[in-house]
Short mmCIF file of C-alpha atoms in Angstrom, two decimals:
data_model
loop_
_atom_site.label_atom_id
_atom_site.label_comp_id
_atom_site.label_asym_id
_atom_site.label_seq_id
_atom_site.Cartn_x
_atom_site.Cartn_y
_atom_site.Cartn_z
CA PRO A 1 -3.80 -48.38 31.99
CA PRO A 2 -6.36 -49.00 29.16
CA LEU A 3 -8.88 -46.78 30.91
CA CYS A 4 -6.21 -44.07 31.34
CA THR A 5 -5.26 -44.34 27.68
CA MET A 6 -8.92 -44.08 26.69
CA GLY A 7 -9.27 -41.05 28.83
CA VAL A 8 -6.30 -39.32 27.20
CA PHE A 9 -7.61 -40.17 23.69
CA GLY A 10 -11.02 -38.93 24.70
CA CYS A 11 -9.67 -35.67 25.94
CA CYS A 12 -7.67 -35.20 22.71
CA ALA A 13 -10.72 -35.99 20.67
CA GLN A 14 -12.75 -33.42 22.49
CA LEU A 15 -10.04 -30.75 22.07
CA CYS A 16 -9.74 -31.53 18.37
CA THR A 17 -13.50 -31.32 17.95
CA LEU A 18 -13.57 -28.02 19.76
CA LEU A 19 -10.66 -26.70 17.63
CA ALA A 20 -12.33 -27.80 14.46
CA LEU A 21 -15.58 -26.11 15.54
CA LEU A 22 -13.77 -22.84 16.33
CA LEU A 23 -11.95 -22.92 13.02
CA ALA A 24 -15.27 -23.61 11.21
CA LEU A 25 -16.84 -20.65 12.98
CA LEU A 26 -13.92 -18.45 12.15
CA GLY A 27 -14.00 -19.58 8.52
CA GLY A 28 -17.76 -18.95 8.34
CA TRP A 29 -17.35 -15.48 9.83
CA LEU A 30 -14.54 -14.54 7.43
CA ALA A 31 -16.49 -15.96 4.44
CA SER A 32 -19.38 -13.67 5.34
CA LYS A 33 -17.14 -10.59 5.00
CA GLU A 34 -16.47 -8.68 1.83
CA HIS A 35 -12.73 -8.47 2.55
CA PRO A 36 -11.74 -11.52 4.73
CA LEU A 37 -8.03 -10.69 4.59
CA GLY A 38 -8.75 -7.12 5.61
CA GLU A 39 -10.72 -8.40 8.62
CA VAL A 40 -7.73 -10.52 9.66
CA PHE A 41 -5.38 -7.51 9.39
CA ALA A 42 -7.86 -5.29 11.26
CA THR A 43 -8.20 -7.88 14.08
CA VAL A 44 -4.42 -8.33 14.46
CA PHE A 45 -3.79 -4.55 14.57
CA LYS A 46 -6.67 -3.98 16.98
CA LEU A 47 -5.16 -6.54 19.33
CA GLN A 48 -1.84 -4.76 19.05
CA SER A 49 -3.50 -1.44 19.96
CA ILE A 50 -4.51 -2.69 23.43
CA GLY A 51 -2.88 -0.38 25.97
CA LYS A 52 -1.51 1.96 23.28
CA PRO A 53 -2.71 5.54 22.81
CA SER A 54 -4.98 6.53 19.96
CA THR A 55 -4.28 9.50 17.77
CA GLU A 56 -4.48 12.78 19.69
CA ALA A 57 -7.59 14.90 19.24
CA VAL A 58 -7.28 17.84 16.82
CA PRO A 59 -7.77 21.26 18.57
CA GLU A 60 -10.94 22.98 17.56
CA GLU A 61 -9.08 26.19 16.88
CA LEU A 62 -6.50 24.66 14.55
CA THR A 63 -6.74 26.07 11.04
CA PRO A 64 -4.85 24.98 7.92
CA LEU A 65 -1.07 25.67 7.97
CA PRO A 66 0.77 26.64 4.80
CA ARG A 67 1.74 23.79 2.48
CA PRO A 68 5.37 22.65 2.87
CA GLU A 69 8.07 24.81 1.38
CA GLY A 70 9.88 23.08 -1.46
CA GLU A 71 6.92 20.73 -2.00
CA LEU A 72 7.44 18.23 -4.89
CA PHE A 73 4.93 16.77 -7.31
CA LEU A 74 4.84 13.86 -9.78
CA ASP A 75 3.19 14.48 -13.11
CA LEU A 76 0.33 12.20 -14.11
CA PRO A 77 -1.28 11.64 -17.55
CA GLY A 78 -3.68 14.42 -18.52
CA GLY A 79 -1.84 17.07 -16.55
CA ALA A 80 -2.69 16.14 -12.96
CA LYS A 81 0.00 16.52 -10.32
CA MET A 82 0.35 14.13 -7.41
CA PRO A 83 1.97 15.46 -4.17
CA ALA A 84 5.17 13.44 -3.69
CA ASN A 85 4.91 13.19 0.09
CA GLY A 86 1.74 11.47 1.34
CA ILE A 87 0.41 9.51 4.28
CA GLY A 88 -0.42 5.79 4.19
CA MET A 89 -3.58 4.65 6.00
CA CYS A 90 -2.63 1.05 6.50
CA CYS A 91 -0.91 -1.47 8.67
CA ARG A 92 -0.74 0.06 12.14
CA PRO A 93 -3.21 0.08 15.07
CA THR A 94 -4.33 3.68 14.52
CA ALA A 95 -5.28 2.85 10.87
CA TYR A 96 -8.02 0.51 12.01
CA ASP A 97 -9.62 2.64 14.74
CA PRO A 98 -12.21 4.95 13.09
CA VAL A 99 -11.62 7.77 15.62
CA SER A 100 -7.86 7.69 15.07
CA VAL A 101 -8.28 7.48 11.29
CA HIS A 102 -10.52 10.57 11.26
CA ARG A 103 -8.10 12.46 13.47
CA THR A 104 -5.04 11.34 11.48
CA VAL A 105 -6.46 12.58 8.19
CA LEU A 106 -7.58 15.89 9.74
CA TRP A 107 -4.16 16.43 11.42
CA TYR A 108 -2.32 15.61 8.20
CA LEU A 109 -4.38 17.96 5.94
CA LEU A 110 -4.32 20.81 8.46
CA GLN A 111 -0.48 20.52 8.68
CA GLY A 112 -0.13 21.06 4.99
CA GLY A 113 -0.09 17.49 3.67
CA ARG A 114 -2.33 16.75 0.69
CA HIS A 115 -1.79 13.12 -0.47
CA ILE A 116 -3.84 10.39 1.30
CA ASP A 117 -3.38 6.74 0.44
CA THR A 118 -6.00 4.17 1.50
CA ALA A 119 -7.68 1.01 0.06
CA ALA A 120 -10.88 -0.98 0.19
CA LEU A 121 -8.85 -3.67 1.98
CA TYR A 122 -8.00 -1.30 4.88
CA LEU A 123 -11.72 -1.01 5.88
CA ASN A 124 -11.40 2.67 6.77
CA HIS A 125 -13.00 4.56 3.85
CA GLU A 126 -15.77 6.13 5.94
CA ALA A 127 -13.36 7.53 8.55
CA VAL A 128 -10.98 8.78 5.89
CA GLY A 129 -13.79 10.54 4.17
CA LEU A 130 -14.96 12.12 7.43
CA GLY A 131 -11.45 13.47 8.02
CA ILE A 132 -11.38 14.96 4.49
CA ARG A 133 -14.79 16.65 4.91
CA ASP A 134 -13.81 18.12 8.31
CA ALA A 135 -10.57 19.48 6.82
CA MET A 136 -12.57 21.00 3.99
CA ALA A 137 -14.90 22.62 6.54
CA ARG A 138 -11.88 24.24 8.11
CA GLY A 139 -10.64 25.63 4.79
CA VAL A 140 -8.66 22.97 2.94
CA PRO A 141 -9.79 23.03 -0.71
CA ARG A 142 -10.95 19.67 -2.08
CA GLU A 143 -9.10 20.38 -5.37
CA GLU A 144 -5.79 20.40 -3.41
CA ILE A 145 -6.40 17.00 -1.80
CA PHE A 146 -5.07 14.01 -3.76
CA LEU A 147 -6.94 10.87 -2.68
CA THR A 148 -5.75 7.37 -3.65
CA SER A 149 -7.62 4.17 -2.95
CA LYS A 150 -7.29 0.61 -4.28
CA ILE A 151 -9.57 -2.13 -5.54
CA TRP A 152 -8.80 -5.61 -4.04
CA PRO A 153 -8.59 -8.52 -6.54
CA GLY A 154 -11.81 -10.00 -5.10
CA ASP A 155 -13.61 -7.23 -7.01
CA TYR A 156 -11.75 -7.63 -10.29
CA GLY A 157 -13.78 -7.99 -13.50
CA TYR A 158 -15.59 -5.47 -15.69
CA GLU A 159 -18.95 -5.23 -13.87
CA SER A 160 -17.50 -5.98 -10.45
CA SER A 161 -14.88 -3.27 -10.63
CA ILE A 162 -17.39 -0.67 -11.78
CA ALA A 163 -19.76 -1.56 -8.93
CA LYS A 164 -16.94 -1.58 -6.35
CA ALA A 165 -15.49 1.72 -7.43
CA LYS A 166 -18.89 3.36 -7.18
CA ARG A 167 -19.27 1.98 -3.65
CA MET A 168 -15.84 3.29 -2.74
CA VAL A 169 -16.79 6.82 -3.82
CA LYS A 170 -19.96 6.56 -1.74
CA GLU A 171 -18.09 5.18 1.30
CA LEU A 172 -15.56 7.97 1.12
CA GLY A 173 -18.32 10.59 0.74
CA VAL A 174 -16.55 12.32 -2.11
CA ASP A 175 -17.58 13.25 -5.67
CA TYR A 176 -14.57 11.60 -7.24
CA ILE A 177 -11.35 9.70 -6.35
CA ASP A 178 -8.10 11.09 -7.76
CA LEU A 179 -6.40 7.80 -8.24
CA VAL A 180 -7.69 4.19 -8.08
CA LEU A 181 -5.17 1.31 -8.17
CA LEU A 182 -5.46 -2.38 -8.87
CA HIS A 183 -4.10 -3.62 -5.55
CA ALA A 184 -2.32 -6.66 -6.87
CA PRO A 185 -1.87 -8.58 -10.16
CA ILE A 186 -3.57 -11.75 -8.94
CA LYS A 187 -7.16 -12.63 -7.99
CA ILE A 188 -6.99 -14.82 -4.92
CA GLU A 189 -9.59 -17.53 -5.37
CA PRO A 190 -9.08 -21.12 -4.20
CA ALA A 191 -9.78 -22.64 -7.65
CA LEU A 192 -7.38 -20.22 -9.40
CA VAL A 193 -4.65 -20.66 -6.81
CA TRP A 194 -4.96 -24.41 -7.17
CA LYS A 195 -4.87 -24.26 -10.99
CA ALA A 196 -2.17 -21.63 -11.41
CA PHE A 197 0.13 -22.23 -8.50
CA ILE A 198 -0.32 -25.54 -6.66
CA LEU A 199 -1.17 -27.97 -9.51
CA PRO A 200 1.93 -27.14 -11.64
CA LYS A 201 4.18 -27.72 -8.62
CA LEU A 202 2.68 -31.05 -7.58
CA PRO A 203 4.95 -33.27 -9.74
CA ALA A 204 8.12 -31.82 -8.17
CA PHE A 205 6.60 -31.94 -4.69
CA LEU A 206 5.71 -35.58 -5.12
CA GLY A 207 9.25 -36.38 -6.28
CA GLY A 208 8.32 -37.10 -9.89
CA GLY A 209 10.17 -34.15 -11.38
CA GLY A 210 8.83 -31.99 -14.20
CA GLY A 211 7.41 -29.26 -11.92
CA ALA A 212 7.93 -25.98 -13.70
CA GLU A 213 8.31 -22.66 -11.91
CA VAL A 214 5.04 -20.87 -12.52
CA GLN A 215 4.05 -17.29 -11.90
CA MET A 216 0.39 -17.13 -10.74
CA ALA A 217 -0.15 -13.73 -12.29
CA ASP A 218 0.65 -15.14 -15.76
CA ASP A 219 -2.26 -17.58 -15.75
CA PRO A 220 -4.58 -16.61 -18.70
CA GLU A 221 -7.56 -16.28 -16.39
CA MET A 222 -5.64 -13.91 -14.13
CA VAL A 223 -4.57 -11.86 -17.11
CA GLN A 224 -8.14 -11.60 -18.31
CA TYR A 225 -9.34 -10.43 -14.88
CA ARG A 226 -6.82 -7.59 -14.91
CA LEU A 227 -7.76 -6.48 -18.41
CA ASP A 228 -11.47 -6.62 -17.73
CA THR A 229 -10.94 -4.53 -14.59
CA TRP A 230 -8.97 -1.98 -16.52
CA ARG A 231 -11.79 -1.75 -19.08
CA GLY A 232 -14.30 -1.17 -16.25
CA LEU A 233 -12.27 1.51 -14.45
CA SER A 234 -11.52 3.21 -17.84
CA THR A 235 -15.25 3.59 -18.26
CA LEU A 236 -15.54 5.36 -14.86
CA ARG A 237 -12.56 7.53 -15.76
CA ASP A 238 -14.39 8.68 -18.86
CA GLN A 239 -17.35 9.56 -16.67
CA GLY A 240 -15.17 11.57 -14.20
CA LEU A 241 -15.85 9.42 -11.19
CA ILE A 242 -12.17 8.41 -11.21
CA ARG A 243 -9.55 10.91 -12.33
CA ASN A 244 -6.65 8.49 -12.80
CA ILE A 245 -6.08 4.70 -12.80
CA GLY A 246 -2.99 2.85 -11.75
CA VAL A 247 -1.59 -0.45 -10.46
CA SER A 248 0.23 -1.83 -7.42
CA ASN A 249 2.83 -4.58 -7.24
CA PHE A 250 2.72 -4.96 -11.03
CA LYS A 251 5.70 -6.16 -13.06
CA ILE A 252 6.78 -4.79 -16.40
CA HIS A 253 4.96 -7.32 -18.54
CA HIS A 254 1.74 -6.88 -16.49
CA MET A 255 1.86 -3.17 -17.35
CA GLU A 256 2.61 -3.84 -20.99
CA GLU A 257 -0.57 -6.01 -21.18
CA ILE A 258 -2.61 -3.10 -19.90
CA ARG A 259 -0.94 -0.57 -22.15
CA SER A 260 -1.72 -2.74 -25.21
CA LEU A 261 -5.45 -2.11 -24.60
CA GLY A 262 -5.04 1.51 -25.67
CA LEU A 263 -7.48 2.65 -23.00
CA ALA A 264 -6.74 4.88 -19.96
CA PRO A 265 -2.96 5.29 -19.44
CA ILE A 266 -1.35 3.80 -16.34
CA ALA A 267 -0.93 6.79 -14.04
CA ALA A 268 1.04 5.12 -11.23
CA ASN A 269 2.56 1.89 -9.91
CA GLN A 270 2.72 1.55 -6.11
CA MET A 271 5.42 -0.92 -5.02
CA GLN A 272 7.98 -1.70 -2.32
CA TYR A 273 10.94 0.59 -2.79
CA HIS A 274 13.95 1.44 -0.64
CA PRO A 275 17.77 1.16 -1.04
CA TRP A 276 17.69 -2.59 -0.45
CA VAL A 277 15.34 -3.65 -3.25
CA PRO A 278 16.77 -6.12 -5.80
CA ASP A 279 17.75 -5.12 -9.34
CA TRP A 280 14.56 -6.55 -10.94
CA MET A 281 12.52 -4.07 -8.93
CA LYS A 282 14.81 -1.20 -9.85
CA ASP A 283 14.19 -2.21 -13.46
CA ILE A 284 10.44 -1.76 -12.86
CA VAL A 285 11.06 1.77 -11.57
CA SER A 286 13.17 2.57 -14.62
CA TYR A 287 10.42 1.23 -16.94
CA CYS A 288 7.84 3.37 -15.18
CA HIS A 289 9.92 6.48 -15.43
CA GLU A 290 10.59 5.79 -19.13
CA HIS A 291 6.89 5.45 -19.80
CA LYS A 292 5.83 8.40 -17.63
CA ILE A 293 4.21 6.18 -14.98
CA ALA A 294 4.56 7.71 -11.50
CA VAL A 295 6.02 5.40 -8.84
CA THR A 296 4.86 5.42 -5.24
CA ALA A 297 6.90 3.58 -2.61
CA TYR A 298 5.60 1.61 0.32
CA PHE A 299 8.00 0.30 3.00
CA SER A 300 10.24 3.35 2.35
CA LEU A 301 11.66 2.96 5.84
CA GLY A 302 12.16 -0.80 5.67
CA GLY A 303 8.69 -2.11 6.55
CA HIS A 304 7.43 -3.65 9.73
CA ASP A 305 10.09 -6.36 10.06
CA ASN A 306 13.19 -4.41 9.09
CA LYS A 307 12.65 -0.76 10.12
CA GLU A 308 14.49 -1.02 13.41
CA LYS A 309 17.50 -2.71 11.79
CA ALA A 310 17.52 -0.15 9.04
CA MET A 311 17.58 2.78 11.43
CA GLU A 312 20.70 1.39 13.12
CA ILE A 313 22.85 1.36 9.98
CA GLN A 314 25.96 3.44 10.67
CA MET A 315 26.22 5.06 7.21
CA LEU A 316 22.59 6.19 7.34
CA ASN A 317 23.00 7.67 10.79
CA GLU A 318 26.16 9.55 9.77
CA ILE A 319 24.38 11.16 6.81
CA ALA A 320 21.40 12.05 9.03
CA LYS A 321 23.64 13.60 11.65
CA SER A 322 25.40 15.77 9.03
CA HIS A 323 22.01 17.26 8.10
CA GLY A 324 20.60 17.47 11.64
CA ARG A 325 17.90 15.06 10.58
CA ARG A 326 16.53 11.65 11.65
CA PRO A 327 17.58 8.52 9.72
CA ALA A 328 13.96 8.08 8.63
CA GLN A 329 13.92 11.53 7.01
CA VAL A 330 17.08 10.67 5.06
CA LEU A 331 15.51 7.48 3.68
CA LEU A 332 12.35 9.38 2.66
CA ARG A 333 14.46 12.04 0.97
CA TRP A 334 16.40 9.34 -0.87
CA SER A 335 13.13 8.13 -2.44
CA LEU A 336 12.04 11.65 -3.34
CA GLN A 337 15.34 12.33 -5.15
CA LYS A 338 14.79 9.08 -7.04
CA ASN A 339 11.61 10.69 -8.35
CA VAL A 340 9.50 8.27 -6.28
CA SER A 341 6.63 9.44 -4.09
CA ILE A 342 6.36 8.29 -0.45
CA ILE A 343 3.46 7.46 1.84
CA PRO A 344 4.88 6.86 5.33
CA GLY A 345 2.17 5.90 7.75
CA THR A 346 1.70 7.41 11.22
CA GLY A 347 -1.05 8.42 13.56
CA ASN A 348 1.23 10.87 15.42
CA HIS A 349 0.90 14.44 14.27
CA LYS A 350 4.49 15.27 15.28
CA HIS A 351 5.78 12.46 13.01
CA MET A 352 3.54 13.81 10.22
CA ALA A 353 5.26 17.19 10.53
CA ASP A 354 8.70 15.49 10.51
CA ASN A 355 7.77 13.52 7.40
CA LEU A 356 6.59 16.66 5.61
CA GLY A 357 9.81 18.31 6.75
CA THR A 358 11.67 15.94 4.37
CA TYR A 359 11.13 18.67 1.73
CA GLY A 360 13.40 20.96 3.77
CA PHE A 361 16.79 19.54 2.84
CA ALA A 362 18.56 17.75 -0.01
CA LEU A 363 21.12 14.92 -0.30
CA SER A 364 24.27 15.39 -2.34
CA GLU A 365 25.24 13.04 -5.19
CA ASP A 366 27.89 11.48 -2.96
CA GLU A 367 25.35 10.84 -0.22
CA MET A 368 22.86 9.37 -2.65
CA ALA A 369 25.59 7.08 -3.94
CA LYS A 370 26.47 5.95 -0.38
CA LEU A 371 22.77 5.19 0.29
CA ASP A 372 22.57 3.28 -3.04
CA SER A 373 25.45 1.13 -1.86
CA MET A 374 23.45 -0.13 1.15
CA GLN A 375 21.94 -2.66 -1.26
CA SER A 376 24.97 -4.84 -0.63
CA LEU A 377 24.44 -4.92 3.15
CA PRO A 378 23.23 -8.21 4.76
CA ILE A 379 19.84 -6.62 5.61
CA SER A 380 18.90 -6.78 1.94
CA LYS A 381 18.37 -10.52 2.29
CA ASP A 382 15.74 -9.97 5.04
CA PHE A 383 13.03 -8.55 2.84
CA PHE A 384 10.06 -10.31 1.32
CA TYR A 385 8.94 -9.14 -2.13
CA PHE A 386 5.63 -9.51 -3.93
CA ASP A 387 6.87 -11.76 -6.74
CA VAL A 388 3.96 -13.61 -8.29
#
């Protein structure tokens, strides 16, 4: 028995050593990457893509179709207009395959779409830029294309943000970016997370009481990172390399801090938005509209975890049926009529056409009110919100 026990312990020790080695190697590999979190996302979605089709090739003879009838725009500071119906280049298998990304952008632009949303974190700038240049070669004017990208908090800071934005322009192969967003209000560094989030909660965790609820984004160091980044991007806006600057996942007081600088105005705030968002997020949208800050919605259809449940809601399906539309189109139209732009993501050109077709109908006041009332449904408790 002792020998048997020793054998079991020895086997466990070897497995633990192997696991530790694998984790160390993984950690070292991620640490060598500019965007470790982006690499994790890309790996997960690439694994999901196994056995699934990539985006269909674009026919050589396809030329630009007319822009959608009834197209809507959101006004930005300085007179720019952002198409209200865009395409998101994130968070699905075809968004991390360079061939599919290139084809997706080309399909979308040739079908009349003009608003493309990407980010440094998505690791697809080169393929997005190739799609844009190929569309231009087929007759889509660059001045009609509205290109949005985002700087990840790892590149926050005055000098860092300037350097990163210049690299983004080069990666995309364009002369300028129409809109650059600060991707999140927090800079994710181990020391800052410990100081601003974990340390204040330790007393309560250890049973000693006194642990105050702390918002990471309100740590003075975090605030300074955001302000320094805004100063850096404002410099590039003055130079014309960036046309507009905005934010993503920012709360009202985060935006007020930036507005107090008196530099470039906040052009847009990209945030989660759909009929189930809580009241505090609706207050953010109201604040943005009041201060002429455009709002762009992500997860318009409920996001990865809740889309299927959302599409089964009876009220939504009844409204869709009355218009001869899909439930997804009704949800997208709801956002548009709330004066919020949308960026649904797809690598399927038929779905792109469907999404652009959202311009082709309107919801009545009664239908909008019914959709508003879905906030009270149980599904509203199933969402996770970026509240830091």
